[in-house]
Amino acid sequence: MSECFYKEGLHFECQRCSFCCGHSPGFVYLSKRDLLTLCQYHKLTIKQFVEKYCRWADYYYGTKVLSLQEKKNYDCILWENGCSCYEARPLQCSTYPFWSWMIEDKATWDECGKDCPGINKGKVWSFEEIEASKKLYVQNEPLHKEEVEKLIEQESSSN
């Protein structure tokens, strides 16, 4: 097995270009933690938040999972000259760019840097910080439609 290319850390500092928040089609999948945090932040019930900000996205093997909507220009629904919920942003957003596939090898990292001007610039993130982000990203399982429906049902029966 080859030595990890980011053993000494990686440079990354967000340049606020918003490229990762829009410009092309994509998905921001929401985990249970993400959904509950965003509902609390926006002071909305789960049902209200899902109806206002979410869509169902096709996932592996034909399942449907919860994802944030996109605007017509592909910007994230929560993007308004900056992230409107930065403090409560989903784990997929807060762990970027230390996603397992992006840090698989130096060539992939550098290729991703062609789209993200913050890669290989600014702050040095330690190996431990990168590994912690990678672990959070991997554990960030998106909510399936049935799980969201159950959460909504539980929420409405407790009110």
Rosetta silent file (secondary structure, phi, psi, omega in degrees, C-alpha in Angstrom):
SEQUENCE: MSECFYKEGLHFECQRCSFCCGHSPGFVYLSKRDLLTLCQYHKLTIKQFVEKYCRWADYYYGTKVLSLQEKKNYDCILWENGCSCYEARPLQCSTYPFWSWMIEDKATWDECGKDCPGINKGKVWSFEEIEASKKLYVQNEPLHKEEVEKLIEQESSSN
SCORE:     score description
SCORE:     0.000 S_00000001
   1 L     0.000  134.275 -178.230    0.000    0.000    0.000 S_00000001
   2 L   -77.113  156.022 -179.629    1.402    3.406   -0.930 S_00000001
   3 L   -69.342  142.230 -179.446    1.988    6.103    1.642 S_00000001
   4 L   -61.499  126.156 -175.111   -0.828    8.608    2.110 S_00000001
   5 L   -70.124  -17.039 -179.095   -0.027   11.668    0.010 S_00000001
   6 L  -107.998   26.208  179.772   -1.461   14.076    2.595 S_00000001
   7 L   -54.524  -34.937  179.758    0.480   12.731    5.572 S_00000001
   8 L   -94.395    8.937  178.202    1.954   16.217    6.076 S_00000001
   9 L    98.175  174.832  179.056   -1.417   17.894    5.534 S_00000001
  10 E  -137.220  146.730  174.936   -3.032   19.781    2.655 S_00000001
  11 E   -84.211  129.528  170.910   -3.536   23.415    1.844 S_00000001
  12 E  -157.965  132.221  172.533   -7.144   24.524    1.525 S_00000001
  13 L  -149.837  121.577 -178.366   -8.853   27.819    2.183 S_00000001
  14 L   -56.472  131.521  179.397  -12.260   28.699    0.817 S_00000001
  15 L   -98.693    5.918  178.819  -12.008   31.572   -1.658 S_00000001
  16 L    58.733   33.206  179.886  -15.753   32.300   -1.464 S_00000001
  17 L   -81.403  -19.684 -179.487  -16.125   31.714   -5.212 S_00000001
  18 L    71.192   10.102 -179.067  -19.312   29.665   -4.641 S_00000001
  19 H   -59.143  -39.548 -178.754  -18.339   27.143   -7.321 S_00000001
  20 H   -75.303  -10.616 -178.320  -19.067   24.224   -5.001 S_00000001
  21 H  -101.329    4.525  179.983  -22.454   25.777   -4.142 S_00000001
  22 L   175.477 -154.055  177.316  -23.775   25.972   -7.672 S_00000001
  23 L    77.082  -24.239  178.661  -23.030   26.586  -11.326 S_00000001
  24 L  -147.847  154.788 -178.553  -23.566   22.958  -12.307 S_00000001
  25 L   -59.250  145.338  178.394  -26.095   20.257  -11.421 S_00000001
  26 L  -174.502 -177.017 -178.665  -25.455   18.343   -8.245 S_00000001
  27 L  -131.867  137.270  167.225  -26.888   17.069   -5.022 S_00000001
  28 L  -112.201   97.162 -179.093  -26.545   18.120   -1.409 S_00000001
  29 E   -74.490  142.026 -178.417  -27.783   15.013    0.346 S_00000001
  30 L  -110.924  129.142  173.866  -29.185   15.505    3.839 S_00000001
  31 L   -87.800  174.666  177.118  -28.596   13.180    6.756 S_00000001
  32 H   -60.276  -43.880  178.065  -30.859   13.088    9.802 S_00000001
  33 H   -58.224  -45.705  179.959  -28.398   15.355   11.631 S_00000001
  34 H   -60.602  -48.721 -177.044  -28.435   17.816    8.708 S_00000001
  35 H   -61.124  -48.481 -178.407  -32.220   17.898    8.470 S_00000001
  36 H   -65.098  -39.231  178.370  -32.793   18.422   12.189 S_00000001
  37 H   -64.727  -44.804 -179.894  -30.077   21.091   12.402 S_00000001
  38 H   -67.658  -37.270  176.519  -31.468   22.986    9.398 S_00000001
  39 H   -62.156  -45.189  179.052  -35.039   22.774   10.728 S_00000001
  40 H   -63.672  -44.252 -179.047  -33.943   24.203   14.053 S_00000001
  41 H   -60.580  -43.118 -178.036  -31.888   26.926   12.352 S_00000001
  42 H   -88.892   -1.904 -179.263  -34.800   27.976   10.125 S_00000001
  43 L    55.191   48.179  179.351  -37.372   27.479   12.909 S_00000001
  44 L  -125.522  153.332  171.999  -39.434   25.178   10.701 S_00000001
  45 L   -71.658  167.757  177.958  -40.982   21.778   11.230 S_00000001
  46 H   -60.083  -46.320 -179.049  -39.506   18.892    9.288 S_00000001
  47 H   -60.031  -45.490  179.754  -42.502   18.894    6.948 S_00000001
  48 H   -61.920  -44.773 -178.686  -42.226   22.659    6.357 S_00000001
  49 H   -64.612  -45.701 -179.452  -38.494   22.506    5.674 S_00000001
  50 H   -60.592  -44.567 -179.382  -38.787   19.547    3.308 S_00000001
  51 H   -65.527  -35.737 -175.140  -41.608   21.200    1.364 S_00000001
  52 H   -84.615  -37.621 -169.024  -39.799   24.543    1.100 S_00000001
  53 H  -120.170   -6.159 -169.663  -36.161   23.549    0.527 S_00000001
  54 E  -118.011  168.604  174.199  -35.898   19.893   -0.481 S_00000001
  55 E  -146.936  166.017  176.266  -36.406   17.434   -3.317 S_00000001
  56 E   -98.213  127.745 -178.231  -36.152   13.685   -3.729 S_00000001
  57 E  -112.389  143.260  174.332  -33.055   12.545   -5.547 S_00000001
  58 E   -68.225  137.815 -179.032  -32.384    9.186   -7.128 S_00000001
  59 L  -128.129 -168.391 -177.782  -29.743    7.316   -5.199 S_00000001
  60 H   -57.843  140.726  173.817  -28.188    3.885   -5.475 S_00000001
  61 H    58.792   31.217  173.619  -30.394    1.011   -6.598 S_00000001
  62 H    79.035    8.430  178.353  -33.394    3.217   -7.365 S_00000001
  63 L   -80.141  158.023  177.393  -33.948    4.515   -3.853 S_00000001
  64 E  -107.837  133.376  177.883  -35.012    8.107   -3.216 S_00000001
  65 E  -128.701  161.368 -177.619  -33.105   10.244   -0.728 S_00000001
  66 E   -78.630  132.364  179.477  -33.507   13.767    0.606 S_00000001
  67 E  -141.209  152.630  173.125  -31.526   16.502   -1.110 S_00000001
  68 E   -69.291  149.256  174.835  -31.601   20.277   -1.105 S_00000001
  69 L   -71.348  164.442  171.855  -33.269   21.889   -4.106 S_00000001
  70 E  -118.847  151.195  172.204  -31.339   23.836   -6.706 S_00000001
  71 L   -77.550  172.385 -178.603  -32.298   27.121   -8.286 S_00000001
  72 L   -58.857  -30.493  179.558  -32.693   27.294  -12.085 S_00000001
  73 L   -87.628    9.752  178.849  -29.039   28.366  -12.415 S_00000001
  74 L    77.888    3.130  174.108  -28.039   25.296  -10.324 S_00000001
  75 L   -67.359  149.682  175.513  -27.127   27.316   -7.239 S_00000001
  76 E   -59.087  143.438  179.413  -28.064   25.725   -3.938 S_00000001
  77 L   -59.997  -23.522 -178.649  -31.481   26.838   -2.671 S_00000001
  78 L   -96.012    7.195 -179.728  -29.740   28.149    0.468 S_00000001
  79 E   -91.774  121.107  178.194  -27.207   30.269   -1.461 S_00000001
  80 L  -141.551   79.562 -173.830  -27.861   34.031   -1.290 S_00000001
  81 L    55.566   34.521 -176.291  -24.584   35.874   -1.966 S_00000001
  82 L   138.663  164.664  179.729  -23.171   33.459    0.568 S_00000001
  83 E   -72.132  120.688 -177.961  -24.508   30.487    2.462 S_00000001
  84 L   -74.454   -8.313 -179.707  -27.662   31.599    4.257 S_00000001
  85 L  -135.138   37.724 -172.396  -27.214   28.851    6.848 S_00000001
  86 H   -49.516  -43.981 -178.230  -23.431   28.624    7.117 S_00000001
  87 H   -65.802  -23.469 -177.268  -23.498   27.840   10.862 S_00000001
  88 H  -116.479   16.680 -174.234  -25.971   25.004   10.244 S_00000001
  89 L   -60.288  151.966 -179.828  -24.743   23.854    6.826 S_00000001
  90 L   -60.804  155.415  179.178  -24.956   20.170    5.947 S_00000001
  91 H   -59.458  -33.891  178.042  -22.009   17.878    6.677 S_00000001
  92 H   -57.879  -37.376 -179.586  -21.489   17.389    2.949 S_00000001
  93 H   -77.439  -43.946 -175.275  -20.734   21.120    2.741 S_00000001
  94 H   -72.552  -19.814  179.119  -18.681   21.451    5.925 S_00000001
  95 L   -93.853   -7.083  178.197  -16.418   18.507    5.060 S_00000001
  96 L   -64.265  137.796    4.328  -15.636   19.750    1.541 S_00000001
  97 L  -100.106   25.850 -175.286  -13.058   19.224   -0.013 S_00000001
  98 L   -95.194   46.145  175.453  -11.963   16.348    2.201 S_00000001
  99 L   -80.732  144.876 -173.453  -14.337   13.817    0.703 S_00000001
 100 L   -51.967  -42.952 -177.502  -12.892   10.311    0.470 S_00000001
 101 L   -72.605  -27.168 -179.089  -12.883   10.208   -3.339 S_00000001
 102 L   -76.419  -24.299 -178.151  -11.294   13.692   -3.610 S_00000001
 103 L  -111.596   21.342  179.650   -8.358   12.767   -1.408 S_00000001
 104 L   -62.231  -40.290  178.544   -7.866    9.266   -2.767 S_00000001
 105 L  -156.984  166.574 -176.238   -4.601   10.316   -4.436 S_00000001
 106 H   -62.916  -37.631 -179.635   -2.650   13.434   -5.355 S_00000001
 107 H   -61.917  -42.957  178.879   -3.715   13.339   -9.012 S_00000001
 108 H   -66.330  -44.051  177.874   -7.414   13.406   -8.050 S_00000001
 109 H   -56.818  -48.764 -179.356   -6.803   16.176   -5.493 S_00000001
 110 H   -66.490  -35.242  176.792   -4.982   18.288   -8.067 S_00000001
 111 H   -64.222  -42.656  176.947   -7.662   17.598  -10.688 S_00000001
 112 H   -63.505  -30.926  178.489  -10.330   18.833   -8.238 S_00000001
 113 L   -64.527  -18.540  177.113   -8.160   21.910   -7.715 S_00000001
 114 L   -69.647  -26.380  178.690   -8.842   22.914  -11.326 S_00000001
 115 L   -98.599  -19.889 -176.560  -12.460   23.608  -10.325 S_00000001
 116 L  -120.304  110.437 -178.427  -11.817   24.879   -6.799 S_00000001
 117 L   -70.336   -7.665  178.354   -9.449   27.820   -6.383 S_00000001
 118 L   -86.105  -17.509  179.683   -9.128   27.124   -2.637 S_00000001
 119 E   -72.885  132.589 -177.890   -7.436   23.766   -3.132 S_00000001
 120 E    70.778   23.189  175.949   -3.648   23.988   -2.633 S_00000001
 121 E  -134.076  153.647  170.454   -3.967   27.510   -1.192 S_00000001
 122 E    76.130 -145.050 -174.302   -4.105   28.993    2.284 S_00000001
 123 E   -52.603  143.713  172.341   -4.340   27.168    5.582 S_00000001
 124 E   -93.898  121.370  175.068   -2.645   23.816    6.054 S_00000001
 125 E   -92.122  130.640 -177.845   -5.080   21.209    7.315 S_00000001
 126 L   -72.094  161.398  175.964   -3.385   18.492    9.339 S_00000001
 127 H   -53.049  -44.382 -177.974   -3.631   14.809    8.546 S_00000001
 128 H   -64.185  -41.243  178.106   -5.817   14.383   11.645 S_00000001
 129 H   -65.200  -41.368  179.654   -8.204   17.178   10.590 S_00000001
 130 H   -64.667  -45.522  179.714   -8.496   15.740    7.087 S_00000001
 131 H   -62.733  -38.663  178.195   -9.144   12.237    8.412 S_00000001
 132 H   -63.992  -43.133  177.600  -11.830   13.566   10.797 S_00000001
 133 H   -64.195  -43.952  179.702  -13.589   15.348    7.907 S_00000001
 134 H   -59.604  -43.181  179.875  -13.301   12.274    5.706 S_00000001
 135 H   -63.042  -44.582  177.560  -14.825   10.124    8.450 S_00000001
 136 H   -60.753  -43.066  179.932  -17.762   12.522    8.902 S_00000001
 137 H   -60.843  -45.739 -177.942  -18.341   12.588    5.143 S_00000001
 138 H   -65.760  -36.083 -178.187  -18.357    8.789    4.898 S_00000001
 139 H   -81.188   -7.616 -174.693  -20.734    8.466    7.862 S_00000001
 140 L   -80.220   73.432 -176.895  -23.102   11.113    6.462 S_00000001
 141 L   -76.616  124.608 -179.531  -25.754    8.724    5.191 S_00000001
 142 L   -67.849  150.000  179.040  -28.571   10.517    3.354 S_00000001
 143 L   -75.198  131.441  175.508  -32.120   10.084    4.596 S_00000001
 144 E   -82.782  156.116 -175.600  -34.320    7.786    2.551 S_00000001
 145 H   -52.610  -43.934 -179.021  -37.862    8.850    1.735 S_00000001
 146 H   -62.265  -37.284  179.571  -39.385    6.342    4.172 S_00000001
 147 H   -67.041  -40.697  179.043  -37.195    7.659    7.002 S_00000001
 148 H   -65.960  -43.901  178.401  -38.262   11.262    6.351 S_00000001
 149 H   -59.542  -38.536  178.270  -41.926   10.257    6.231 S_00000001
 150 H   -67.213  -41.450  177.137  -41.492    8.505    9.583 S_00000001
 151 H   -61.902  -42.268  178.935  -39.818   11.590   11.113 S_00000001
 152 H   -63.978  -42.792  178.713  -42.667   13.790    9.894 S_00000001
 153 H   -62.396  -44.116  179.064  -45.219   11.370   11.306 S_00000001
 154 H   -63.630  -41.253 -179.344  -43.412   11.274   14.676 S_00000001
 155 H   -64.506  -44.238 -177.317  -43.150   15.051   14.753 S_00000001
 156 H   -70.984  -30.656  179.018  -46.845   15.586   13.986 S_00000001
 157 H   -77.659  -19.405  178.345  -47.968   12.994   16.576 S_00000001
 158 H   -88.495   -9.250  179.881  -45.862   14.681   19.294 S_00000001
 159 L   -97.094    0.000    0.000  -47.453   18.099   18.676 S_00000001
